[in-house]
Tab-separated table of C-alpha atoms and ligand atoms in Angstrom:
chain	number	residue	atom	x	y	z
A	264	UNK	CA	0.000	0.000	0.000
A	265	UNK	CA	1.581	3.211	-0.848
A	266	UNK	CA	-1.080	5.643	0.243
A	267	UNK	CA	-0.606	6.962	3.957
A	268	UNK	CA	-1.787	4.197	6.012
A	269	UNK	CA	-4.672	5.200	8.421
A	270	UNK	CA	-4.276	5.615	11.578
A	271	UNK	CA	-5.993	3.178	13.146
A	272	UNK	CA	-4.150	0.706	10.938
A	273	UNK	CA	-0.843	2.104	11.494
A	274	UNK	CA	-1.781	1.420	15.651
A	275	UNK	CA	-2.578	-2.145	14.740
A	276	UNK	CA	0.852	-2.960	12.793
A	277	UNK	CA	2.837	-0.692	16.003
A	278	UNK	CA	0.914	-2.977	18.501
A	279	UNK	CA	1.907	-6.097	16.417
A	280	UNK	CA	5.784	-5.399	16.481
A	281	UNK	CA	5.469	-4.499	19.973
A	282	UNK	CA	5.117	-8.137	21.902
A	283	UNK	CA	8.358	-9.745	20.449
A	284	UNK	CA	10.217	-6.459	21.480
A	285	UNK	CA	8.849	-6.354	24.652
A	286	UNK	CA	9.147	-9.980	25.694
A	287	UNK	CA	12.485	-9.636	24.903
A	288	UNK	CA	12.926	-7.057	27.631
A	289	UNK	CA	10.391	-9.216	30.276
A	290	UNK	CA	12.613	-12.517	29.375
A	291	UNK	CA	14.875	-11.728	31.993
A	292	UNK	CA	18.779	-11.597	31.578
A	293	UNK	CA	19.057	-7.905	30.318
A	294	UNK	CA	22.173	-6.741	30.777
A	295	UNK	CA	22.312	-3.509	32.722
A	296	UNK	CA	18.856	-2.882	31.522
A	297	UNK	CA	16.399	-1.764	34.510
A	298	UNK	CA	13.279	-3.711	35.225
A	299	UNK	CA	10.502	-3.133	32.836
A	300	UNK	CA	7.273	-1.739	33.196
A	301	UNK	CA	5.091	-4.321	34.202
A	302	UNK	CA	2.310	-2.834	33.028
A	303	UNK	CA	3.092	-2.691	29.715
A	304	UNK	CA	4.814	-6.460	29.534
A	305	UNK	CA	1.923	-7.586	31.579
A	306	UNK	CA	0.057	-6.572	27.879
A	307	UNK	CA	2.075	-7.877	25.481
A	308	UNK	CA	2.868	-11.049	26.992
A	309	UNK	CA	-1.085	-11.545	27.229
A	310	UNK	CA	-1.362	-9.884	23.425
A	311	UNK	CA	1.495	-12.772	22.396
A	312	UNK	CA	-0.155	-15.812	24.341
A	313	UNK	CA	-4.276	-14.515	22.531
A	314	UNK	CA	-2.126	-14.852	19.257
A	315	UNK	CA	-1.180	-18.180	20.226
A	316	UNK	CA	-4.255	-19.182	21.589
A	317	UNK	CA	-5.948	-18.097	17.828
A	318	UNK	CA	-3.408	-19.621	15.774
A	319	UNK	CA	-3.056	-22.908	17.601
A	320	UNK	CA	-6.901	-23.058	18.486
A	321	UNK	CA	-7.513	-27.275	18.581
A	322	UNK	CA	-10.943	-26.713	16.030
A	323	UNK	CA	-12.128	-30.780	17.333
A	324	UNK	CA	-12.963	-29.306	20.720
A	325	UNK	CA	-15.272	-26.852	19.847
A	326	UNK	CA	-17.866	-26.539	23.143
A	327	UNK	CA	-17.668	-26.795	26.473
A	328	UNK	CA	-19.011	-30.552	26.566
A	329	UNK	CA	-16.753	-33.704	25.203
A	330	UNK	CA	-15.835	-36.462	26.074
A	331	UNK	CA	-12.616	-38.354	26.938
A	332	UNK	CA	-12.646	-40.060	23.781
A	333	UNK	CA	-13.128	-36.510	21.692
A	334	UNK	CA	-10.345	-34.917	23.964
A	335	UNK	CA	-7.890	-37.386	23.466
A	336	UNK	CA	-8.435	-37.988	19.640
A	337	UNK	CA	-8.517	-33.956	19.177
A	338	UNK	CA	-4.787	-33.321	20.645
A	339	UNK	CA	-3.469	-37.046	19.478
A	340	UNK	CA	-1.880	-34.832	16.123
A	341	UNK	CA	-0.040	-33.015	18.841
A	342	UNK	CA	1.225	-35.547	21.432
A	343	UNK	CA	2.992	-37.088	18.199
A	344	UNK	CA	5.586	-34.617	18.479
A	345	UNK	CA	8.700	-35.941	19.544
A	346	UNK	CA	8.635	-33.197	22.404
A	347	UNK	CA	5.861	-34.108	23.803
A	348	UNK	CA	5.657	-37.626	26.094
A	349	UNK	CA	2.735	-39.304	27.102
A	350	UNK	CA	2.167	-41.530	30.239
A	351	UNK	CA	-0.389	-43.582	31.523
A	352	UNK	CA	-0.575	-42.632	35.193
A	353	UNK	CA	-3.744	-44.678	36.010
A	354	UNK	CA	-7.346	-45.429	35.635
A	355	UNK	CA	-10.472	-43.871	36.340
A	356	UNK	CA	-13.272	-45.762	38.669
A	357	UNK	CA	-14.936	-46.978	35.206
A	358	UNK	CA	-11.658	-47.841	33.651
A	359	UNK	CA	-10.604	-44.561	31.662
A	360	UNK	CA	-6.733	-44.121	31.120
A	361	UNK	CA	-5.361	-41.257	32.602
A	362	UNK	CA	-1.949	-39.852	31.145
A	363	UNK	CA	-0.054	-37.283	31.973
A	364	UNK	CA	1.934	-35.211	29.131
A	365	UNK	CA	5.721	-33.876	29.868
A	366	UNK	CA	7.065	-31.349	27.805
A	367	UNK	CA	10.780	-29.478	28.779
A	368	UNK	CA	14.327	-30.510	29.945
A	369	UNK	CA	14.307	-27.544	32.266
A	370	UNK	CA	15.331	-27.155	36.128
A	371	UNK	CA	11.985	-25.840	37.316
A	372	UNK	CA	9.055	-28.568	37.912
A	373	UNK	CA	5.405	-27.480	37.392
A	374	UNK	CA	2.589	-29.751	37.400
A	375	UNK	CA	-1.028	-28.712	36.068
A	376	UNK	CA	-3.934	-30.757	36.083
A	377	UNK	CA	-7.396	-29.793	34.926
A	378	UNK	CA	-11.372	-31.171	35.077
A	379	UNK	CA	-10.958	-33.454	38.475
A	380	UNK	CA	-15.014	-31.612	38.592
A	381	UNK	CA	-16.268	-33.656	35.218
A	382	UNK	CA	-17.942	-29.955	34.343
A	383	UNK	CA	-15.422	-27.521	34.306
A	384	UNK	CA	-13.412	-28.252	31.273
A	385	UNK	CA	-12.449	-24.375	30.120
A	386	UNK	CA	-8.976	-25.467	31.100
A	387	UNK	CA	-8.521	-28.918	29.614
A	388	UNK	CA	-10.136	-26.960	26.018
A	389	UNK	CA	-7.065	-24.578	26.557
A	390	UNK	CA	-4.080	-27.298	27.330
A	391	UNK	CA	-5.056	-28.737	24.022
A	392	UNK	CA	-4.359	-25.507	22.054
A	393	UNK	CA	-1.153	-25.021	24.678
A	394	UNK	CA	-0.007	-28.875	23.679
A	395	UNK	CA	-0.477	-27.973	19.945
A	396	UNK	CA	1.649	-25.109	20.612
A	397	UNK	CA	4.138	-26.777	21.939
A	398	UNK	CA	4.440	-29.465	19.450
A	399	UNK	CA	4.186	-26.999	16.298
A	400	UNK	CA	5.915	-23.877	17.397
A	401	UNK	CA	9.135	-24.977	17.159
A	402	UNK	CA	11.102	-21.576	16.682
A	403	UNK	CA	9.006	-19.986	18.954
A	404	UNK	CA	11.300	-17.945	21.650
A	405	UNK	CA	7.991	-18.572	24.275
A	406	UNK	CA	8.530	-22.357	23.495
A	407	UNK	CA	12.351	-21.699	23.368
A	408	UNK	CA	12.027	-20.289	26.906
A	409	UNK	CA	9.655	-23.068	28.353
A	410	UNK	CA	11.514	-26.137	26.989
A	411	UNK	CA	14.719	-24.977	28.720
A	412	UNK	CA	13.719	-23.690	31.403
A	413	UNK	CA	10.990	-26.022	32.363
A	414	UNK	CA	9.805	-29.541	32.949
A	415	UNK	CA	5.960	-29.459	32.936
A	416	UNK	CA	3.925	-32.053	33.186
A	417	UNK	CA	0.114	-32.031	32.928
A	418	UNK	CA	-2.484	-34.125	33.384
A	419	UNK	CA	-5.728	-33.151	31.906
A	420	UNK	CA	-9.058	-34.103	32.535
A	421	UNK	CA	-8.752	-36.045	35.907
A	422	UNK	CA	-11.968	-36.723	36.229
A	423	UNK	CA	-13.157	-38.478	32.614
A	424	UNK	CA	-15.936	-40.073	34.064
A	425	UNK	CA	-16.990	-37.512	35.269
A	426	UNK	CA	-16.509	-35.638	31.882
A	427	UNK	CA	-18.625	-38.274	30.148
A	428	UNK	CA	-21.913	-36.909	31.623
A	429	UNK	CA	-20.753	-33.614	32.215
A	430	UNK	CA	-20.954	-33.869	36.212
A	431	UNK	CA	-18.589	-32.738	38.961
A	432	UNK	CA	-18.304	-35.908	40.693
A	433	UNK	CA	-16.939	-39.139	39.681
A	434	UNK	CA	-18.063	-42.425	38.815
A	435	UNK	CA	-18.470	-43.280	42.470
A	436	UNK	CA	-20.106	-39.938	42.984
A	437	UNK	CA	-17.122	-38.777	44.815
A	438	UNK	CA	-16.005	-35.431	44.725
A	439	UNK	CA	-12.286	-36.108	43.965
A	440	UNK	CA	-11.302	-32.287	45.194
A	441	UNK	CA	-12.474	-33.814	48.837
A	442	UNK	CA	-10.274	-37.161	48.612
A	443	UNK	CA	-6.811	-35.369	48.696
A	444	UNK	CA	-6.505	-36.819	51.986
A	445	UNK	CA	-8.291	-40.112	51.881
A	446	UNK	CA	-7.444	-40.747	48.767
A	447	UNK	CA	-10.327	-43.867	48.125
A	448	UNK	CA	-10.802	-42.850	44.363
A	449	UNK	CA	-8.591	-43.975	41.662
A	450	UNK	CA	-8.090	-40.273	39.932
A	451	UNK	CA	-6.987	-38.835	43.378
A	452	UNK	CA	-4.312	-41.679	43.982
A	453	UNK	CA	-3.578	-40.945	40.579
A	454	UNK	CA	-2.965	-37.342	41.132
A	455	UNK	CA	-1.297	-37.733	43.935
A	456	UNK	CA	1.042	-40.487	42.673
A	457	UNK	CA	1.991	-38.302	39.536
A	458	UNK	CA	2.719	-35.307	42.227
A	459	UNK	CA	4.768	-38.368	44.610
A	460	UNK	CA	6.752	-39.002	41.351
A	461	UNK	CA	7.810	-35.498	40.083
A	462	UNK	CA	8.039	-33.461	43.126
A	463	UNK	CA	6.627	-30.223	41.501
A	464	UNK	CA	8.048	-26.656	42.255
A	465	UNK	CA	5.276	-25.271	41.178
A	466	UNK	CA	1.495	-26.749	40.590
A	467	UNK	CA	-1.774	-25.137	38.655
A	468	UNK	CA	-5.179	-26.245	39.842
A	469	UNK	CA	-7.498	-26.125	36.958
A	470	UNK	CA	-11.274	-25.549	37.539
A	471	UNK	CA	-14.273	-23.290	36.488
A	472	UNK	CA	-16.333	-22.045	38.961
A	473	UNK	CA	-20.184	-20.977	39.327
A	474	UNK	CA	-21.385	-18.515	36.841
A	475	UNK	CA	-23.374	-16.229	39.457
A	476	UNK	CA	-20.171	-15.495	41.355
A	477	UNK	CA	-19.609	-11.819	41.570
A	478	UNK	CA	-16.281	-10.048	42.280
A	479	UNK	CA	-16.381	-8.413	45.764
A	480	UNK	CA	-20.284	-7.905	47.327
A	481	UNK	CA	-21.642	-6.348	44.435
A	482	UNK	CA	-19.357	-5.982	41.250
A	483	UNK	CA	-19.272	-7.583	37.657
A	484	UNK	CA	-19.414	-11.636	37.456
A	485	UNK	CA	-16.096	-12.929	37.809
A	486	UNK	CA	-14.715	-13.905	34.695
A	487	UNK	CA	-11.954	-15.507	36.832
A	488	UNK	CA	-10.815	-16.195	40.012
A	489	UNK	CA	-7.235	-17.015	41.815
A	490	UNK	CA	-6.267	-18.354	44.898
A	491	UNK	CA	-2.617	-18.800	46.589
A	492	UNK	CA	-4.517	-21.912	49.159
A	493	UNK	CA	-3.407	-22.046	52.115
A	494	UNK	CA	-1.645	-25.012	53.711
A	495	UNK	CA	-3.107	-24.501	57.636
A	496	UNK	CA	-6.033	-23.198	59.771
A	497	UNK	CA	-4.429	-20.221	60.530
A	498	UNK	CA	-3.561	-19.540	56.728
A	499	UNK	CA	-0.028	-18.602	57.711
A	500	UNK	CA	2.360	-17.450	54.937
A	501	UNK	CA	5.645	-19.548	53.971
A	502	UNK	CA	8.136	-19.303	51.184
A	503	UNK	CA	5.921	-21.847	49.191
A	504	UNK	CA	3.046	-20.380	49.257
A	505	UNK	CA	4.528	-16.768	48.840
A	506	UNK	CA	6.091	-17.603	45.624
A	507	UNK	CA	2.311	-18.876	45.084
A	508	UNK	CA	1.186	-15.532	45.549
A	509	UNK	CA	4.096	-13.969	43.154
A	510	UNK	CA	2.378	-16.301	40.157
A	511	UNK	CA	-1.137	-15.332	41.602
A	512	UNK	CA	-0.231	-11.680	41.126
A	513	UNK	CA	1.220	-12.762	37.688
A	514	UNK	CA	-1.970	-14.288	36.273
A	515	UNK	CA	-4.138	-11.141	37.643
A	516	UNK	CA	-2.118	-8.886	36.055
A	517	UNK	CA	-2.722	-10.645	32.767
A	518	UNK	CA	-6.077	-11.407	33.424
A	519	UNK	CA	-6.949	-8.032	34.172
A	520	UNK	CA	-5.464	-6.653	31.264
A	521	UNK	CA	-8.394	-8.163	29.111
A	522	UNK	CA	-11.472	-8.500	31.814
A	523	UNK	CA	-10.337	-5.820	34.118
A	524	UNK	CA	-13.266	-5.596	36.862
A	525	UNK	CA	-13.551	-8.849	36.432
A	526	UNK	CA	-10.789	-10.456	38.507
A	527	UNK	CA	-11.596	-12.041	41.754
A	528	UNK	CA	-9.740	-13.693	44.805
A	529	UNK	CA	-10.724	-16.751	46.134
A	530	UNK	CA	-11.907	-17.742	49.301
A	531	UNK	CA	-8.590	-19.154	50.763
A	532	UNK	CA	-9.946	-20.799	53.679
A	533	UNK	CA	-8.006	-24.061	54.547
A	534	UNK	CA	-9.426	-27.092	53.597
A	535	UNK	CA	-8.364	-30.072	54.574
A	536	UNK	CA	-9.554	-32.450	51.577
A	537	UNK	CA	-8.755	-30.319	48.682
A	538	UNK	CA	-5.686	-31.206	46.577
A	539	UNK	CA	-4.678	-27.567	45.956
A	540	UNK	CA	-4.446	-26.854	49.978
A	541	UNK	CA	-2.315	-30.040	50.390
A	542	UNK	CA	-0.550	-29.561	47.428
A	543	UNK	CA	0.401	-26.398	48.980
A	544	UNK	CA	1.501	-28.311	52.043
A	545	UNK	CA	3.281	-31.094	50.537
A	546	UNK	CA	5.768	-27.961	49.730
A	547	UNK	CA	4.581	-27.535	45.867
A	548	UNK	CA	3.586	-23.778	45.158
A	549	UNK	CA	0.147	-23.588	44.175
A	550	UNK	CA	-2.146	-21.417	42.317
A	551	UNK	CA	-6.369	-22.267	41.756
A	552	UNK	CA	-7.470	-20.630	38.566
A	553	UNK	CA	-11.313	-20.727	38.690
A	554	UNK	CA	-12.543	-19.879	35.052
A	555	UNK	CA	-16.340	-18.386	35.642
A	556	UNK	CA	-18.125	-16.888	32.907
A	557	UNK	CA	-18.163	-13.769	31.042
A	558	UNK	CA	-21.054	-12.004	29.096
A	559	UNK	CA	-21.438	-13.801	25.383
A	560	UNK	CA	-19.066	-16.423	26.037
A	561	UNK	CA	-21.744	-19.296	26.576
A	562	UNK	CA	-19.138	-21.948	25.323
A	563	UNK	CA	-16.661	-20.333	27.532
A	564	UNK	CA	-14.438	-20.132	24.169
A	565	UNK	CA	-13.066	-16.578	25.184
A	566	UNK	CA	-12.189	-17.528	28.808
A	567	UNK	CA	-10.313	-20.342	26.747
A	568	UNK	CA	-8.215	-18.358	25.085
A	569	UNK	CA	-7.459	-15.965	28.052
A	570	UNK	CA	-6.496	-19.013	30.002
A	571	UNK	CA	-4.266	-20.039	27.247
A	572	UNK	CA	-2.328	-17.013	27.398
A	573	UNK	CA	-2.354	-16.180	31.129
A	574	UNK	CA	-1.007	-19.924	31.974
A	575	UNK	CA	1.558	-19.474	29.254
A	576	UNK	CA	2.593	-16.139	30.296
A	577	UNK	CA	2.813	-17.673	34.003
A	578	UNK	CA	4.618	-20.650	32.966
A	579	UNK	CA	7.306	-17.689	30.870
A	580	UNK	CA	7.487	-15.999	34.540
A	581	UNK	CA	8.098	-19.090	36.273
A	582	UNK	CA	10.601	-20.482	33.236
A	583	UNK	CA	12.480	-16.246	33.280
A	584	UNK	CA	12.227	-16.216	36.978
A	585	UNK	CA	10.338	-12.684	36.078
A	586	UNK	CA	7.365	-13.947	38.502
A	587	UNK	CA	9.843	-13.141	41.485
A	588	UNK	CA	8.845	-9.180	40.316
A	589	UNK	CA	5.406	-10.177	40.340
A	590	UNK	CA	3.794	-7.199	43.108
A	591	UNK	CA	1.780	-9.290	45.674
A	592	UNK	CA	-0.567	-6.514	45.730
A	593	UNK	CA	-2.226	-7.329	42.647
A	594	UNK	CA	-2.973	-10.432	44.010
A	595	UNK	CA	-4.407	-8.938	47.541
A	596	UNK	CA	-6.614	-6.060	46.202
A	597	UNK	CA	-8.124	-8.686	44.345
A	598	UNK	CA	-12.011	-8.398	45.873
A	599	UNK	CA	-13.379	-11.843	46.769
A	600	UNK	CA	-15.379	-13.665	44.752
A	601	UNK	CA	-19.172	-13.421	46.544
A	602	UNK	CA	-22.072	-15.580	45.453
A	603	UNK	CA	-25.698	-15.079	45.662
A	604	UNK	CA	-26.352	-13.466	42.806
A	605	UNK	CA	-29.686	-13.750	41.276
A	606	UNK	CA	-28.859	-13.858	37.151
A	607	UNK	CA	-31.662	-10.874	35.884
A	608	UNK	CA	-33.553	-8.724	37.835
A	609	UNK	CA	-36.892	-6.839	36.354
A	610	UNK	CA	-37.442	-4.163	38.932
A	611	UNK	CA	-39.812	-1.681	39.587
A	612	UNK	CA	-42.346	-2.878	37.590
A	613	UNK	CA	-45.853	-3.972	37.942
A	614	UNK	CA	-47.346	-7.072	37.777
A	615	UNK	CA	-50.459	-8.323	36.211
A	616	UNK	CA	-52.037	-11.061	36.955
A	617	UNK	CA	-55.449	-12.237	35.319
A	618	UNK	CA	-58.708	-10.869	37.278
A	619	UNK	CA	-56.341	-7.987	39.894
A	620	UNK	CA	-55.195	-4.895	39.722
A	621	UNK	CA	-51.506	-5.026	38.749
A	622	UNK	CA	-49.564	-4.861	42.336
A	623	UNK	CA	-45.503	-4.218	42.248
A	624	UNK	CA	-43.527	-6.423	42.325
A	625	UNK	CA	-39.888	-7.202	40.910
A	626	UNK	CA	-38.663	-10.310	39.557
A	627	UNK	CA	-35.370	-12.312	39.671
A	628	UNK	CA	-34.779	-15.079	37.362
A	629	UNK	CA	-32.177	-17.297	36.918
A	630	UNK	CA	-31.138	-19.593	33.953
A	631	UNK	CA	-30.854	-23.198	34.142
A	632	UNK	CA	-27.540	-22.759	32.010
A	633	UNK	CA	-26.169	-19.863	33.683
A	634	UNK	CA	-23.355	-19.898	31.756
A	635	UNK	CA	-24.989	-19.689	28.073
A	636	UNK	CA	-28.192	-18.322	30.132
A	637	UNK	CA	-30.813	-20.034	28.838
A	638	UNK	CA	-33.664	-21.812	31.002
A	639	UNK	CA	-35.421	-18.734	32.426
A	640	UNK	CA	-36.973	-19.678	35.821
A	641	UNK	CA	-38.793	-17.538	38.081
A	642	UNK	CA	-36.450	-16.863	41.328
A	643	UNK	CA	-37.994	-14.794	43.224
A	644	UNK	CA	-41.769	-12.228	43.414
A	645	UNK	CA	-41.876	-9.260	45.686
A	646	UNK	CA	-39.682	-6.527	46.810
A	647	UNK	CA	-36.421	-7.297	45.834
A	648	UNK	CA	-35.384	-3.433	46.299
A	649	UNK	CA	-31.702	-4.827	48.112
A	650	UNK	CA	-31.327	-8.172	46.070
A	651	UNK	CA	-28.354	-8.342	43.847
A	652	UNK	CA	-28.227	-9.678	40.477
A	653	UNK	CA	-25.703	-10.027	37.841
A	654	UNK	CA	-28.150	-7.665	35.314
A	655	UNK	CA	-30.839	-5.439	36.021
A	656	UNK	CA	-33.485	-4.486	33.762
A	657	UNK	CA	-35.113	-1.546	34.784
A	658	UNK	CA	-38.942	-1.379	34.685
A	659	UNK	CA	-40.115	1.283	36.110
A	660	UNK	CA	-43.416	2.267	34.784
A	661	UNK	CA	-43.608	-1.097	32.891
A	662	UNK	CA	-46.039	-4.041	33.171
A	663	UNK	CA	-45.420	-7.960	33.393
A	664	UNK	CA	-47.290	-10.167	32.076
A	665	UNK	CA	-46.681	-13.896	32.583
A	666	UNK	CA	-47.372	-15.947	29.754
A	667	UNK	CA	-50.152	-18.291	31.145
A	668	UNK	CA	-47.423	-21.053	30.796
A	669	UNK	CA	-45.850	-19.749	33.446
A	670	UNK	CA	-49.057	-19.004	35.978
A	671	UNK	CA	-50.294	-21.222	38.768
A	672	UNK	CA	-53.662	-21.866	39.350
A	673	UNK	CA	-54.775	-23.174	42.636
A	674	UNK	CA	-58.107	-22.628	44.775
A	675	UNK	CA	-59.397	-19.215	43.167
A	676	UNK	CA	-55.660	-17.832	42.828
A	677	UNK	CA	-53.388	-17.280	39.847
A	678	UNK	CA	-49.673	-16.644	40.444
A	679	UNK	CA	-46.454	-16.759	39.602
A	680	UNK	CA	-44.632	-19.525	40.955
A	681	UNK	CA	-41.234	-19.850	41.640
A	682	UNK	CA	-39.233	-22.314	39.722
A	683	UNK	CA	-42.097	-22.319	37.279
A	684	UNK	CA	-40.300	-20.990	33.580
A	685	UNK	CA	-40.092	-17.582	33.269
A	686	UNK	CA	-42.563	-16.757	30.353
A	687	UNK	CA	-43.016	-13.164	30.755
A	688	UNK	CA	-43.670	-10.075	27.996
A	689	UNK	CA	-42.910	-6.617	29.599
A	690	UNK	CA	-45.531	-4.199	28.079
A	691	UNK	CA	-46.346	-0.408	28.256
A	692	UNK	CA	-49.927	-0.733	30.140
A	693	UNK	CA	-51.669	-3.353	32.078
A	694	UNK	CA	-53.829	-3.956	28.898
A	695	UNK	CA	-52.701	-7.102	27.133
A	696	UNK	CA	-52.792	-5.489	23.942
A	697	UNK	CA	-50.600	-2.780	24.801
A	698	UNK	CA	-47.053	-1.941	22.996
A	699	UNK	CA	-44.598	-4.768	24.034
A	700	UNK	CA	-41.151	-3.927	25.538
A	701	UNK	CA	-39.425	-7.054	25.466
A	702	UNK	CA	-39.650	-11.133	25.956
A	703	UNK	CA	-38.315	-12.967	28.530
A	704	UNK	CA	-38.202	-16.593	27.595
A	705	UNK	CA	-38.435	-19.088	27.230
B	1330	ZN	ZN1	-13.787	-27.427	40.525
């Protein structure tokens, strides 16, 4: 093009050049050079690892739901590269293998494993496009960094079972988070064998978390939430779980350069069944990354790709040793995550039902999918003035009507029940026939 590029074009190529540059200067060993400005690595290392996550995107997994079968066929292209060695580390209660998958020759021993809860596979979706990377982009200075730096192993999908029906427990209807300490299931020996065997430095607990949890008591759903677990009642800090908190503050950083507001902290609580508390006290430095759910993402594809990027650009830090410049604080202001949340609330409207007046009242629904939010159902009638939701529709001077779907009728009465489907048309006036607003439903 020989005409003057426009501007906003001209931004896009600058922003492309930047990463490479930048990483360069976040890598580490800079002679002389002064510590760069997190801020700005913090977005090109997440702007390099969304590249990554686009161009190595594993197309076979395409939703949220597959099975152990689909998961292992869709990255078997990958795990034929010679850098990449699979293990069979065990069986599941109904007899599926579990493998783990080593990549690296490095000093530094991480462990990640992903979908021990059968449901929350936004993790396991992004190791597949972070194995494909690391079979393909040979070249890569990223993969450069990793394989030399590095010996990873993971161990996806825990829980296949599980996976199979899309459930959190397993086949036994165990929770396997709650057998770190028993151990009676096969995928927690498992897990704890592979962890036995390797000794991990460093360890990434995989999971997705409710959809109605909010960050702090009443801000934006959490897209994501982190956790540096503690290893004892008193949740007492030690150089393990410190140098948690360095990659904690590491991930929000890049996390909250692409869903800023939308960061949480988990409830860090000590538990004493839960494999990422006793990881944390079998002297392996932890970090939880609960993957919620973000507006439009109802397959959970975006949180995918963030999570391929932020566990890449955490496994760079730990690789660089750039995670020990990591400022805790971006890991403590984190608000907790609080639940509770109602998913929509129609308020300060009027309600009409068949044969009274209309009388106010406000709604709250909630979806049977909360994540793709479909499945309206009635939550809650009444005056929900101080109830929290995760959207309000305001509807002041506006009339519901309930489809008659979603009216009981019982001894002379008509209502709206709750947990009945949430059928309801929002309308000007109280007059069926007046101008209609919106749908709800079903
Ligand atoms: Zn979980």
């Amino acid at each position: 093009m020989t005409q003057a590029t426009p501007r906003s074009r001209r931004v896009l190529a600058a922003a492309a050049l930047l990463p490479a540059v930048l990483l360069a200067a976040c890598g580490g060993a800079r002679p002389g050079g002064a510590a760069p400005d997190a801020g700005c690595c913090g977005q090109a290392v997440l702007a390099n690892g969304l590249r990554i996550a686009e161009r190595y995107h594993v197309g076979a997994i395409g939703s949220r739901r597959f099975t152990h079968a689909d998961y292992w066929a869709a990255i078997a292209p990958s795990l034929a590269s010679a850098d990449l060695r699979t293990d069979a580390v065990g069986r599941s209660m109904l007899g599926r293998e579990l493998r783990t998958v080593t990549f690296g020759t490095g000093p530094v021993r991480v462990l990640l494993w992903s979908q021990m809860h059968g449901d929350e596979s936004t993790a396991s979706m992004a190791l597949a496009d972070i194995f494909r990377f690391l079979a393909e982009g040979t070249g890569d200075p990223l993969r450069t960094r990793l394989h030399d730096g590095l010996t990873v192993v993971f161990l996806p999908m825990l829980n296949p079972d599980g996976a199979e029906l899309f459930q959190r427990e397993n086949a036994a209807g165990i929770d396997v988070n709650r057998d770190a300490r028993r151990l009676a299931t096969p995928e927690a020996r498992a897990l704890k064998s592979v962890h036995e065997g390797f000794h991990p430095d460093f360890g990434f607990n995989l999971h997705d978390q409710g959809a109605r949890t909010r960050v702090g008591a009443a801000g934006l759903q959490s897209g994501i939430a982190l956790l540096a677990p503690a290893y004892d009642d008193a949740r007492s800090w030690n150089a393990s779980r410190a140098r948690a908190r360095l990659v904690a503050a590491t991930l929000a950083e890049l996390f909250g350069h692409a869903i800023a507001g939308r960061v949480a902290k988990y409830d860090d609580t000590f538990n004493h069944r839960a494999f990422g508390d006793l990881m944390e006290q079998w002297g392996t430095s932890t970090v939880l990354i609960e993957s919620g759910a973000l507006p439009g993402d109802g397959d959970k594809q975006r949180l995918r790709a963030l999570n391929v990027a932020a566990i890449l650009g955490a496994l760079d830090a730990i690789a660089t040793g750039s995670y020990r410049k990591a400022d805790p604080a971006a890991y403590e202001r984190l608000p907790y995550n609080t639940s509770g949340a109602s998913d929509l609330l129609v308020s300060g409207g009027s309600l009409v039902l068949p044969g009274q007046p209309p009388l106010r009242a406000d709604v709250a629904i909630n979806y049977e999918d909360a994540v793709a939010r479909t499945g309206a159902r009635i939550r809650d009638v009444g005056d929900l003035a101080d109830a929290v939701a995760l959207d309000t529709l305001d509807a002041a001077g506006i009339f519901i009507h309930p489809d008659s779907s979603a009216l009981t009728r019982r001894n002379g009465g008509t209502w709206l029940r709750i947990g009945a489907r949430a059928v309801l048309d929002l309308r000007r006036g109280p007059d069926s026939a007046s101008a209609l607003v919106r749908r709800i439903g079903p």
